XYZ file of C-alpha atoms in Angstrom:
653
model
C 16.811 61.774 14.522
C 18.183 64.267 11.950
C 14.673 64.777 10.623
C 13.581 65.954 14.048
C 16.450 68.489 14.323
C 15.643 70.002 10.927
C 11.962 70.307 11.748
C 10.677 73.995 11.720
C 10.033 75.880 15.010
C 6.280 75.833 14.510
C 4.054 73.505 12.593
C 2.761 74.836 9.276
C -0.825 75.156 10.487
C 0.305 77.441 13.371
C 2.176 79.686 10.948
C -1.044 80.069 8.938
C -3.006 80.964 12.088
C -0.448 83.543 13.219
C -0.224 85.018 9.710
C -3.993 85.550 9.655
C -3.817 86.957 13.187
C -1.162 89.542 12.156
C -3.308 90.680 9.212
C -6.306 91.104 11.518
C -4.075 92.887 14.038
C -3.119 95.413 11.295
C -6.814 96.278 10.826
C -7.217 96.705 14.587
C -4.207 99.084 14.735
C -5.707 101.085 11.917
C -9.039 101.625 13.608
C -8.173 101.355 17.373
C -4.463 101.701 18.112
C -5.018 101.259 21.901
C -6.766 97.967 21.345
C -4.018 97.099 18.851
C -1.343 97.445 21.528
C -3.195 95.113 23.856
C -3.801 92.540 21.106
C -0.152 92.781 20.003
C 1.041 91.942 23.528
C -1.388 89.010 23.727
C -0.367 87.741 20.292
C 3.340 87.984 21.180
C 2.698 86.018 24.392
C 0.780 83.394 22.482
C 3.557 83.178 19.892
C 6.182 82.720 22.608
C 4.104 80.046 24.358
C 3.582 78.149 21.104
C 7.301 78.162 20.329
C 8.132 76.990 23.845
C 5.535 74.237 23.746
C 6.662 73.040 20.332
C 10.298 72.929 21.514
C 9.368 70.952 24.611
C 7.344 68.465 22.548
C 10.209 68.013 20.101
C 12.696 67.415 22.918
C 10.426 64.878 24.580
C 9.877 63.102 21.254
C 13.617 62.982 20.580
C 14.283 61.621 24.049
C 11.526 58.967 23.675
C 12.804 57.841 20.280
C 16.365 57.659 21.523
C 15.270 55.567 24.514
C 13.102 53.331 22.304
C 15.938 52.867 19.804
C 18.268 51.825 22.599
C 15.698 49.396 23.989
C 15.015 47.916 20.545
C 18.705 47.439 19.940
C 19.122 45.830 23.340
C 16.095 43.573 22.844
C 17.422 42.570 19.418
C 20.758 41.623 20.932
C 19.080 39.689 23.723
C 16.723 37.969 21.275
C 19.635 36.973 19.112
C 21.646 35.652 22.028
C 19.116 34.500 24.604
C 15.882 33.459 22.836
C 15.237 29.658 22.768
C 15.684 29.579 19.007
C 18.814 28.275 17.328
C 20.546 30.503 14.759
C 23.502 29.344 12.679
C 25.476 31.092 9.950
C 27.636 28.903 7.684
C 30.044 29.576 4.816
C 30.242 28.221 1.272
C 31.981 25.064 2.530
C 29.221 24.442 5.087
C 31.395 25.239 8.094
C 29.751 27.174 10.936
C 30.847 30.816 11.078
C 28.600 31.866 13.949
C 26.057 30.271 16.258
C 24.024 31.832 19.032
C 24.496 30.593 22.627
C 21.334 28.459 22.356
C 23.019 26.252 19.749
C 26.480 26.333 21.300
C 25.176 24.238 24.172
C 25.069 21.309 21.746
C 28.815 21.639 21.054
C 31.302 19.212 22.577
C 33.439 22.244 23.381
C 32.350 25.823 24.091
C 31.325 26.697 20.559
C 30.211 25.247 17.243
C 32.157 27.849 15.265
C 34.616 26.296 12.846
C 32.899 22.918 12.760
C 31.007 21.316 9.909
C 27.238 21.663 9.749
C 27.159 17.859 9.756
C 28.250 18.024 13.383
C 24.583 18.491 14.193
C 23.319 15.705 11.909
C 25.247 13.324 9.651
C 23.283 14.097 6.490
C 22.450 17.755 7.186
C 24.634 19.167 4.383
C 23.063 16.945 1.719
C 19.608 17.852 2.978
C 20.401 21.588 2.929
C 21.473 21.229 -0.714
C 18.021 19.935 -1.590
C 15.327 22.315 -2.806
C 13.406 22.185 0.468
C 13.103 25.336 2.575
C 12.291 23.366 5.712
C 13.638 20.180 7.231
C 13.521 18.221 10.466
C 16.351 16.499 12.317
C 17.247 15.282 15.788
C 20.095 16.566 17.976
C 20.770 14.830 21.285
C 17.117 13.917 21.713
C 15.797 17.318 20.628
C 13.612 17.454 17.518
C 14.287 20.601 15.472
C 12.161 22.150 12.764
C 14.697 24.037 10.673
C 14.104 26.882 8.242
C 16.815 27.131 5.597
C 17.790 30.515 4.092
C 20.156 29.440 1.337
C 20.976 32.916 -0.004
C 21.962 34.161 3.464
C 23.491 30.754 4.400
C 21.399 30.903 7.540
C 19.560 28.297 9.600
C 16.757 28.980 12.081
C 16.194 26.019 14.408
C 12.944 25.730 16.377
C 12.658 23.199 19.159
C 9.631 21.025 18.356
C 10.438 18.224 20.800
C 7.250 18.661 22.818
C 5.148 18.875 19.659
C 6.825 15.751 18.280
C 6.230 13.898 21.540
C 2.547 14.858 21.478
C 2.277 13.777 17.852
C 4.013 10.479 18.617
C 1.735 9.961 21.597
C -1.294 10.664 19.417
C -0.138 8.166 16.810
C 0.799 5.535 19.378
C -2.551 5.806 21.145
C -4.659 5.505 17.985
C -7.284 2.804 18.361
C -6.701 -0.443 16.479
C -9.378 -3.104 16.080
C -8.548 -6.779 15.608
C -10.961 -9.462 14.469
C -9.503 -12.884 15.299
C -10.915 -15.941 13.570
C -10.225 -19.659 14.020
C -9.987 -20.704 10.372
C -11.242 -24.246 10.522
C -12.901 -24.437 13.940
C -16.276 -25.532 12.585
C -14.803 -28.305 10.420
C -12.604 -29.870 13.099
C -15.185 -29.677 15.887
C -18.263 -30.939 14.059
C -17.415 -34.576 14.890
C -15.897 -33.921 18.327
C -17.585 -34.908 21.542
C -18.247 -32.209 24.148
C -15.180 -33.115 26.211
C -12.686 -32.731 23.363
C -14.400 -29.573 22.153
C -14.211 -28.073 25.648
C -10.514 -28.963 25.896
C -9.839 -27.362 22.541
C -11.738 -24.192 23.463
C -9.897 -23.997 26.756
C -6.489 -24.460 25.166
C -7.057 -21.941 22.358
C -8.593 -19.393 24.728
C -5.698 -19.822 27.166
C -3.100 -19.236 24.439
C -4.914 -16.158 23.115
C -5.557 -14.704 26.577
C -1.910 -15.113 27.504
C -0.862 -13.421 24.261
C -3.324 -10.555 24.778
C -2.188 -10.079 28.393
C 1.501 -9.991 27.425
C 0.895 -7.197 24.910
C -1.767 -5.297 26.855
C -4.606 -6.050 24.435
C -8.260 -6.143 25.464
C -9.844 -9.239 23.930
C -13.354 -10.667 24.096
C -14.682 -13.893 22.585
C -17.783 -13.088 20.551
C -18.542 -16.601 19.229
C -17.050 -20.077 19.160
C -14.624 -19.212 16.367
C -14.322 -15.430 16.608
C -12.704 -12.921 18.974
C -12.767 -9.123 19.019
C -9.730 -7.270 20.366
C -8.944 -3.601 20.967
C -5.383 -2.348 20.867
C -3.300 0.732 20.091
C -0.921 1.628 17.299
C 2.051 1.276 19.652
C 1.049 -2.269 20.558
C 0.482 -3.051 16.883
C 4.047 -1.963 16.122
C 5.267 -4.427 18.765
C 3.140 -7.183 17.231
C 4.588 -6.460 13.797
C 8.118 -6.649 15.203
C 7.267 -10.073 16.608
C 5.883 -11.095 13.177
C 2.674 -12.082 14.991
C 4.163 -15.125 16.709
C 0.664 -15.996 17.964
C 0.106 -17.644 14.560
C 2.904 -20.097 15.310
C 1.688 -20.679 18.869
C -1.807 -21.644 17.723
C -0.426 -23.754 14.900
C 1.762 -25.643 17.400
C -1.397 -26.863 19.099
C -1.623 -29.212 16.132
C 1.605 -30.891 17.192
C 0.454 -31.179 20.799
C -3.086 -32.420 20.250
C -3.117 -33.503 16.588
C -5.679 -30.779 15.894
C -4.953 -28.909 12.634
C -6.220 -25.508 13.797
C -4.960 -22.192 12.461
C -5.665 -18.545 13.101
C -6.411 -15.532 10.902
C -6.465 -11.927 12.094
C -7.950 -8.903 10.343
C -6.747 -5.526 11.618
C -8.083 -2.047 10.923
C -6.210 1.125 11.849
C -6.287 4.809 11.045
C -7.699 8.154 12.136
C -11.273 7.207 11.326
C -14.509 6.651 13.201
C -14.963 3.370 15.039
C -17.591 1.953 12.633
C -15.214 2.566 9.731
C -12.399 1.004 11.747
C -14.550 -2.080 12.265
C -15.233 -2.284 8.533
C -11.491 -2.099 7.824
C -10.855 -4.929 10.298
C -13.554 -7.147 8.783
C -12.332 -6.365 5.262
C -8.808 -7.330 6.327
C -10.079 -10.607 7.762
C -11.942 -11.386 4.536
C -8.728 -10.713 2.648
C -6.720 -13.005 4.951
C -9.284 -15.795 4.616
C -9.429 -15.288 0.853
C -5.689 -15.915 0.759
C -6.028 -19.231 2.540
C -6.001 -18.232 6.202
C -3.265 -18.745 8.795
C -2.135 -15.147 8.382
C -2.633 -11.531 9.412
C -3.901 -8.771 7.141
C -3.587 -5.121 8.201
C -5.489 -2.410 6.333
C -5.263 1.327 7.011
C -7.643 4.138 6.093
C -5.854 4.675 2.767
C -6.604 1.085 1.770
C -2.996 -0.087 1.940
C -2.641 -3.686 3.096
C 0.287 -5.615 4.517
C 0.413 -9.292 5.391
C 2.150 -11.507 7.924
C 2.223 -15.283 8.083
C 0.698 -17.399 5.348
C 3.751 -19.651 5.236
C 1.857 -22.921 5.401
C -0.148 -24.664 2.738
C -3.830 -23.861 3.192
C -5.827 -26.883 4.234
C -8.631 -28.245 2.127
C -11.642 -27.006 4.054
C -14.243 -26.148 1.467
C -17.352 -28.282 1.518
C -19.608 -29.677 -1.192
C -22.402 -27.676 0.405
C -20.618 -24.456 -0.551
C -19.991 -25.740 -4.081
C -23.694 -26.583 -4.442
C -24.753 -23.161 -3.131
C -22.360 -21.347 -5.487
C -23.490 -23.498 -8.413
C -27.147 -22.707 -7.717
C -26.431 -18.962 -7.341
C -24.465 -18.963 -10.596
C -27.337 -20.704 -12.380
C -29.800 -18.030 -11.204
C -27.491 -15.218 -12.318
C -27.046 -16.820 -15.733
C -30.805 -17.241 -16.246
C -31.430 -13.559 -15.464
C -28.738 -12.276 -17.846
C -28.875 -11.422 -21.536
C -25.722 -13.425 -22.214
C -22.584 -14.639 -20.462
C -19.139 -13.200 -21.234
C -16.325 -15.412 -19.915
C -12.779 -14.083 -19.512
C -9.578 -15.633 -18.280
C -6.255 -13.897 -17.841
C -3.948 -12.609 -20.533
C -1.651 -15.230 -22.084
C -4.082 -17.938 -20.946
C -2.927 -21.341 -19.772
C -4.676 -24.714 -19.794
C -6.466 -23.969 -16.522
C -7.814 -20.632 -17.748
C -9.095 -21.994 -21.078
C -10.446 -25.198 -19.539
C -12.322 -23.329 -16.796
C -13.774 -20.905 -19.380
C -15.063 -23.831 -21.432
C -16.649 -25.295 -18.293
C -18.517 -22.045 -17.563
C -19.556 -21.877 -21.224
C -21.107 -25.317 -20.807
C -23.014 -24.118 -17.728
C -24.383 -21.154 -19.710
C -25.523 -23.422 -22.567
C -27.064 -25.852 -20.082
C -29.254 -23.045 -18.754
C -30.275 -21.866 -22.213
C -28.257 -18.629 -22.279
C -25.809 -17.640 -25.001
C -22.210 -17.655 -23.806
C -18.952 -16.276 -25.220
C -15.328 -16.908 -24.283
C -13.020 -13.916 -24.790
C -9.734 -15.134 -26.275
C -7.104 -13.083 -28.072
C -5.690 -15.311 -30.862
C -2.500 -13.235 -30.876
C -1.959 -13.864 -27.170
C -1.944 -17.669 -27.249
C 1.220 -19.248 -25.871
C 2.712 -22.502 -27.064
C 1.414 -24.182 -23.919
C -2.213 -23.935 -25.073
C -1.717 -23.664 -28.823
C -2.633 -27.305 -29.464
C -5.704 -27.050 -27.219
C -6.930 -23.990 -29.123
C -6.282 -25.772 -32.433
C -8.354 -28.698 -31.150
C -11.189 -26.322 -30.221
C -11.113 -24.782 -33.701
C -11.818 -28.200 -35.184
C -15.098 -28.277 -33.249
C -17.037 -25.569 -35.121
C -19.971 -25.657 -32.707
C -17.643 -24.914 -29.796
C -15.318 -22.500 -31.629
C -18.183 -20.192 -32.656
C -18.527 -19.215 -28.986
C -14.930 -17.887 -28.883
C -14.571 -14.174 -29.695
C -11.643 -11.765 -29.590
C -11.578 -8.810 -27.136
C -12.825 -6.291 -29.718
C -15.808 -8.444 -30.688
C -16.738 -8.871 -27.035
C -17.525 -5.164 -26.713
C -20.119 -5.505 -29.480
C -22.075 -8.319 -27.788
C -22.016 -7.120 -24.174
C -25.051 -5.352 -22.690
C -25.776 -3.764 -19.348
C -27.457 -7.020 -18.313
C -24.671 -9.313 -19.469
C -23.058 -11.546 -16.857
C -19.268 -11.344 -16.864
C -17.539 -14.419 -15.434
C -13.813 -14.040 -14.707
C -11.911 -17.291 -14.226
C -8.397 -18.105 -12.974
C -7.684 -14.522 -11.918
C -9.224 -11.800 -9.786
C -7.056 -8.881 -10.842
C -8.727 -6.473 -13.290
C -5.365 -5.622 -14.851
C -4.866 -9.242 -15.904
C -8.187 -10.055 -17.617
C -8.428 -10.395 -21.405
C -10.384 -7.150 -21.795
C -10.473 -4.878 -18.764
C -12.884 -2.442 -20.409
C -15.693 -5.002 -20.214
C -15.698 -4.847 -16.413
C -17.194 -1.356 -16.460
C -19.916 -2.204 -19.003
C -21.990 -4.492 -16.778
C -23.062 -4.483 -13.131
C -23.075 -8.273 -12.891
C -19.681 -9.900 -12.380
C -18.655 -13.313 -11.048
C -15.113 -14.215 -9.975
C -14.012 -17.866 -9.843
C -10.375 -18.339 -8.893
C -8.019 -20.568 -6.937
C -5.258 -18.015 -6.305
C -4.731 -16.321 -2.987
C -6.447 -12.982 -2.949
C -4.275 -9.932 -3.620
C -4.882 -6.250 -2.868
C -5.983 -5.623 -6.450
C -9.465 -7.026 -6.914
C -12.380 -6.621 -9.318
C -14.769 -3.939 -8.050
C -18.221 -4.877 -6.735
C -18.478 -8.515 -7.868
C -21.947 -10.038 -7.602
C -20.612 -13.496 -6.718
C -17.136 -14.602 -5.629
C -15.954 -18.201 -5.492
C -12.315 -18.115 -4.417
C -10.797 -21.259 -2.958
C -6.999 -20.958 -2.582
C -6.798 -24.530 -1.339
C -8.132 -25.890 -4.653
C -5.643 -27.291 -7.136
C -6.977 -25.282 -10.054
C -9.893 -23.214 -11.285
C -10.792 -26.135 -13.531
C -11.352 -28.231 -10.415
C -13.715 -25.599 -8.970
C -15.648 -25.298 -12.230
C -15.909 -29.096 -12.486
C -17.572 -29.206 -9.064
C -19.992 -26.487 -10.151
C -20.841 -28.534 -13.246
C -21.830 -31.485 -11.085
C -24.735 -29.495 -9.595
C -26.063 -28.115 -12.876
C -29.047 -29.559 -14.825
C -28.197 -32.629 -16.877
C -30.061 -31.442 -19.961
C -26.845 -30.843 -21.890
C -24.034 -33.347 -21.673
C -20.384 -32.355 -21.358
C -18.556 -33.059 -24.613
C -15.395 -35.130 -24.676
C -13.290 -32.144 -25.763
C -14.784 -29.936 -23.041
C -14.134 -32.549 -20.364
C -10.605 -33.065 -21.702
C -9.889 -29.314 -21.578
C -10.967 -29.202 -17.929
C -8.870 -32.261 -17.079
C -5.881 -30.730 -18.878
C -6.223 -27.629 -16.677
C -6.134 -29.784 -13.535
C -3.200 -31.902 -14.728
C -1.080 -28.906 -15.735
C -1.697 -26.958 -12.510
C -1.019 -29.985 -10.294
C 2.003 -31.121 -12.316
C 0.266 -34.422 -13.021
C -1.279 -34.655 -9.532
C 1.999 -34.138 -7.638
C 1.477 -30.636 -6.206
C -1.499 -28.995 -4.423
C -3.549 -32.144 -4.892
C -6.322 -33.034 -2.452
C -8.996 -35.691 -2.391
C -11.413 -33.318 -4.128
C -8.928 -33.009 -6.999
C -9.148 -36.721 -7.698
C -12.949 -36.593 -7.345
C -13.100 -33.880 -10.003
C -10.723 -35.795 -12.279
C -12.813 -38.932 -11.812
C -15.982 -37.043 -12.758
C -14.366 -35.651 -15.906
C -13.029 -39.079 -16.833
C -16.553 -40.457 -16.530
C -17.718 -37.736 -18.953
C -15.266 -38.897 -21.590
C -12.120 -36.897 -20.842
C -9.279 -38.392 -22.873
C -5.961 -38.602 -21.014
C -4.101 -39.432 -24.214
C -5.488 -36.279 -25.825
C -4.316 -34.334 -22.758
C -0.790 -35.592 -23.366
C -1.041 -34.542 -27.006
C -2.128 -31.058 -25.937
C 0.848 -30.908 -23.569
C 3.436 -31.954 -26.156
C 6.105 -29.423 -27.008
C 8.374 -28.719 -29.943
C 11.975 -29.891 -29.886
C 13.401 -26.379 -30.312
C 11.423 -25.188 -27.281
C 12.736 -28.142 -25.261
C 16.301 -27.224 -26.231
C 15.702 -23.561 -25.420
C 14.359 -24.494 -21.978
C 17.303 -26.805 -21.370
C 19.735 -23.982 -22.097
C 17.851 -21.784 -19.665
C 18.089 -24.491 -16.986
C 21.796 -24.834 -17.741
C 22.326 -21.208 -16.664
C 20.959 -21.876 -13.163
C 22.988 -21.221 -10.033
C 22.321 -22.404 -6.488
C 21.686 -19.642 -3.965
C 21.607 -20.169 -0.184
C 22.347 -23.887 -0.698
C 18.796 -24.865 -1.711
C 17.407 -22.162 -4.045
C 17.959 -22.371 -7.789
C 18.007 -19.077 -9.705
C 18.273 -19.006 -13.484
C 18.190 -15.994 -15.759
C 17.940 -15.747 -19.517
C 20.405 -13.917 -21.693
C 19.774 -10.190 -22.167
C 17.564 -9.364 -25.166
C 16.550 -13.029 -25.502
C 12.778 -13.395 -25.112
C 11.168 -16.363 -23.354
C 7.449 -17.135 -23.035
C 5.793 -17.248 -19.622
C 4.988 -20.937 -20.039
C 8.579 -21.794 -20.923
C 10.066 -20.098 -17.862
C 7.387 -21.702 -15.696
C 8.357 -25.113 -17.074
C 12.014 -24.331 -16.432
C 11.197 -23.446 -12.824
C 9.277 -26.721 -12.472
C 12.215 -28.692 -13.842
C 14.700 -27.002 -11.520
C 12.500 -27.968 -8.592
C 13.018 -31.658 -9.411
C 16.775 -31.359 -8.888
C 18.332 -32.872 -5.794
C 18.653 -30.482 -2.852
C 16.522 -27.737 -4.434
C 13.591 -26.489 -2.337
C 12.680 -23.448 -4.429
C 13.416 -22.186 -7.923
C 13.227 -18.814 -9.669
C 13.591 -18.218 -13.409
C 14.076 -14.682 -14.751
C 13.810 -13.624 -18.383
C 12.668 -10.913 -20.758
C 9.087 -11.062 -22.078
C 7.531 -10.127 -25.394
C 5.993 -6.988 -23.854
C 9.384 -5.656 -22.745
C 8.876 -6.477 -19.076
C 10.978 -8.828 -16.992
C 9.125 -11.997 -15.989
C 9.924 -14.134 -12.949
C 8.429 -17.573 -12.405
C 8.752 -19.070 -8.912
C 8.230 -22.604 -7.657
C 8.598 -24.260 -4.259
C 8.096 -27.588 -2.523
C 6.388 -25.817 0.397
C 9.292 -24.941 2.694
C 9.646 -21.538 1.018
C 6.522 -19.429 0.443
C 7.225 -18.058 -3.018
C 3.909 -16.196 -3.008
C 5.151 -13.833 -0.281
C 8.407 -13.267 -2.178
C 6.594 -12.542 -5.450
C 4.123 -10.205 -3.708
C 7.086 -8.094 -2.640
C 7.733 -7.681 -6.374
C 4.088 -6.792 -7.170
C 3.222 -10.343 -8.186
C 1.349 -13.163 -6.508
C 0.126 -16.728 -6.741
C 0.332 -19.668 -4.356
C 2.685 -20.757 -1.618
C 4.341 -23.189 -4.058
C 3.593 -21.503 -7.383
C 3.856 -17.765 -8.071
C 5.074 -15.233 -10.616
C 5.493 -11.545 -11.355
C 6.254 -9.122 -14.188
C 8.410 -6.049 -13.597
C 8.551 -2.943 -15.754
C 11.467 -0.589 -16.423
C 14.241 -2.848 -15.166
C 16.905 -5.244 -16.404
C 17.460 -8.940 -15.785
C 20.467 -8.226 -13.542
C 18.572 -5.621 -11.500
C 15.619 -7.985 -11.150
C 17.968 -10.720 -9.912
C 19.554 -8.363 -7.370
C 16.125 -7.290 -6.115
C 14.996 -10.922 -5.883
C 18.025 -11.872 -3.807
C 17.455 -8.934 -1.454
C 13.837 -10.012 -0.921
C 14.899 -13.634 -0.361
C 17.366 -12.462 2.293
C 14.631 -10.396 3.917
C 12.289 -13.404 3.813
C 14.754 -15.680 5.633
C 15.566 -12.936 8.143
C 11.944 -12.943 9.363
C-alpha cells in the first residue's frame, strides 16, 4: 500500500511524451505564436486530464487491493477454522497448544488444547518421533492421512475415510480362485461298485456344497475328483480365520463311512488377470499335493505361499505304475545325457548317500558314466563308517568326487539328479544347478516353497519312508544287465532303516517290499548295524544332552545344549529320537549350536503334533513326525523362546 502512495503523479512514459510536446510547442511559439497559444491550452488540458485519470486509477487500485487483502485475510481465517482439514499445534512435550474447530469435535470436552497428542491415538507420539513425514491413524472410525511438520510442531490431518473404504472394498472384492481336489478319490473308488461310489459322491458333494453356501462361494464340479470355486478376498479371510474347517469335515467322512478320503485346495489370489490367477491356483494345488495332501496352499501374485492343515500323516497312495513310469523316464534321460551328476544334501545322512549310490547304479546299468558329489569334509559321524566302507571298494569309490571336481566334469548335457532334498540351498554344490538344463529331483520330504528351478523330472512322494525306498523301486524296473552289489544294496537298506527308525516310523507295506528286494540282492543287515555303530564318547555326549531336557505343555520334551558347545546334526537328531521313546512324550525338540555358527533344531513326533508345520514357521521343514531347521544370527535361549511361542500358536489353532 505504501508503494502506491509514493508512486509519481504520472507514469514515466507520459512524462517523456509531455516533455517532447513542450519542446515542439516552443518551436510553434517561435514561428506562430497564435497557434502556440491554442496548442498550449490543448496541452494544458491534456496534462490535467492525464493527472486526473492517473489519480483515479491509483485510487481504484488502492481500493481494490485493500478489499482483496481483507477478503484474503477473511478467507484465511475461515479456511483455518472451518475447512474440513484438521490442524494441530503441539509443544516440545507433545501437548496440544492449539487445534482448529474441525479437530476439537473429537475431544471429550470442548477442546483438545492442553491434552497429549496421544489422546488421538495411543502410539501417535512414538510415530511422530520416527523419521516419516506422513502417517496414518484412526480416530473414532475416521481414517486420517497426517502430514507431520516436525520443525513447526504442526500436524495436518486429512480425512481419508472414504478413500480407505473404497480401497478396502477393492481389496475385499478381489477375485480368488480355488481348485479343490479329492486326494485319493481314484484309489478308493476303483474297486467300489456303482452304488457305493454314488453314495460317496453324494456325501462329498453335499458337504462341499453346504460349505460353499455358508461362505457365499460359487463352486462347480469339473470332474469326479476336482471342483472349481470362485470367491473373494473377504471370503478368503473368513476361511483363513476358520482354519479351513472343511478339511476336517471331509476327513470325518472316514469315521462315518470308513472311507479314508481327504481334500486338498489350491488357491490363487492377487491383482492379476484371470488366466494368471488360475495358474497360481493350480500351482498352489500342486504344492499342497507335493506336501502330502489334506491341506490348503494359498499363493499370491508375489509368489508367497501359506499353508493350512496337513496335520495328518499322508496315506500311502503311490502306485507301482507311477514308479515304473518314472523309472522308464529316468532311463531315457540318462541315455541322452553325457554323464550323470548325483547330489544329496549337505551333511549327508544314510538315506542321502544310499539313494545316491542307487542312482549311480542306474546310470551304470544304462552305460552312462555317473558321479556322486560328496564333500569329504562334510561327512558326519552318522555316515562316516559307510563312507569308509565305500572307500574300500575302489571301483565304487572312483565315482565319488568332491564339489570342486564336479564342476570340471559337468557339461551342458549332463543330467543332474538331486536326491533326498529339493531345496537348491541345501544341495552339495548349488552352482551345478545352473550349468545344465536337465535336472531330476527325487525326494520323500514334503515340498517347501523353495524348490529347484525348472526340473525336467520330479519324483516326490512324501508318503514314502525314505528316498532310498523310492530309488529301490526305480531300480526294480531297470535293465538287469548290471547286478546290484552287496555294498550298494546294504547302503540303500541302511538309508531305509535309519529313516524309519528300524521300521517303526513312517513304514508302509511298500517299505517292506523294498527292504525285501534289497535283502534278495545281498544287503547285509549285520553290516548295516556296523555302519550305525557309534563311539562311546558320542553316546555320553548325547546322554548329557538328553539329561538337560525339560517337559513343556505336559507332553513335549525340549532339550538345549550348553552355549558354545557344538553338536552335530545327527547327534541332536538321535537325541530327539531318544526323547520320543520316553513315557508321556508325544513330541521332542533338541536345540544346539552347529559347526557353521547357526542354531540347529531337530524335531520328532509320534504323529499327534505336526512338527513339520512348527519347523516351517522357523524356515525349516521335513515330515509330520520328523523335521528340522537351522537359524542364523540368534542364540540358543532366543531360539528356545521362539520355538515355545510357535508351539503355543500351533496349539491355539
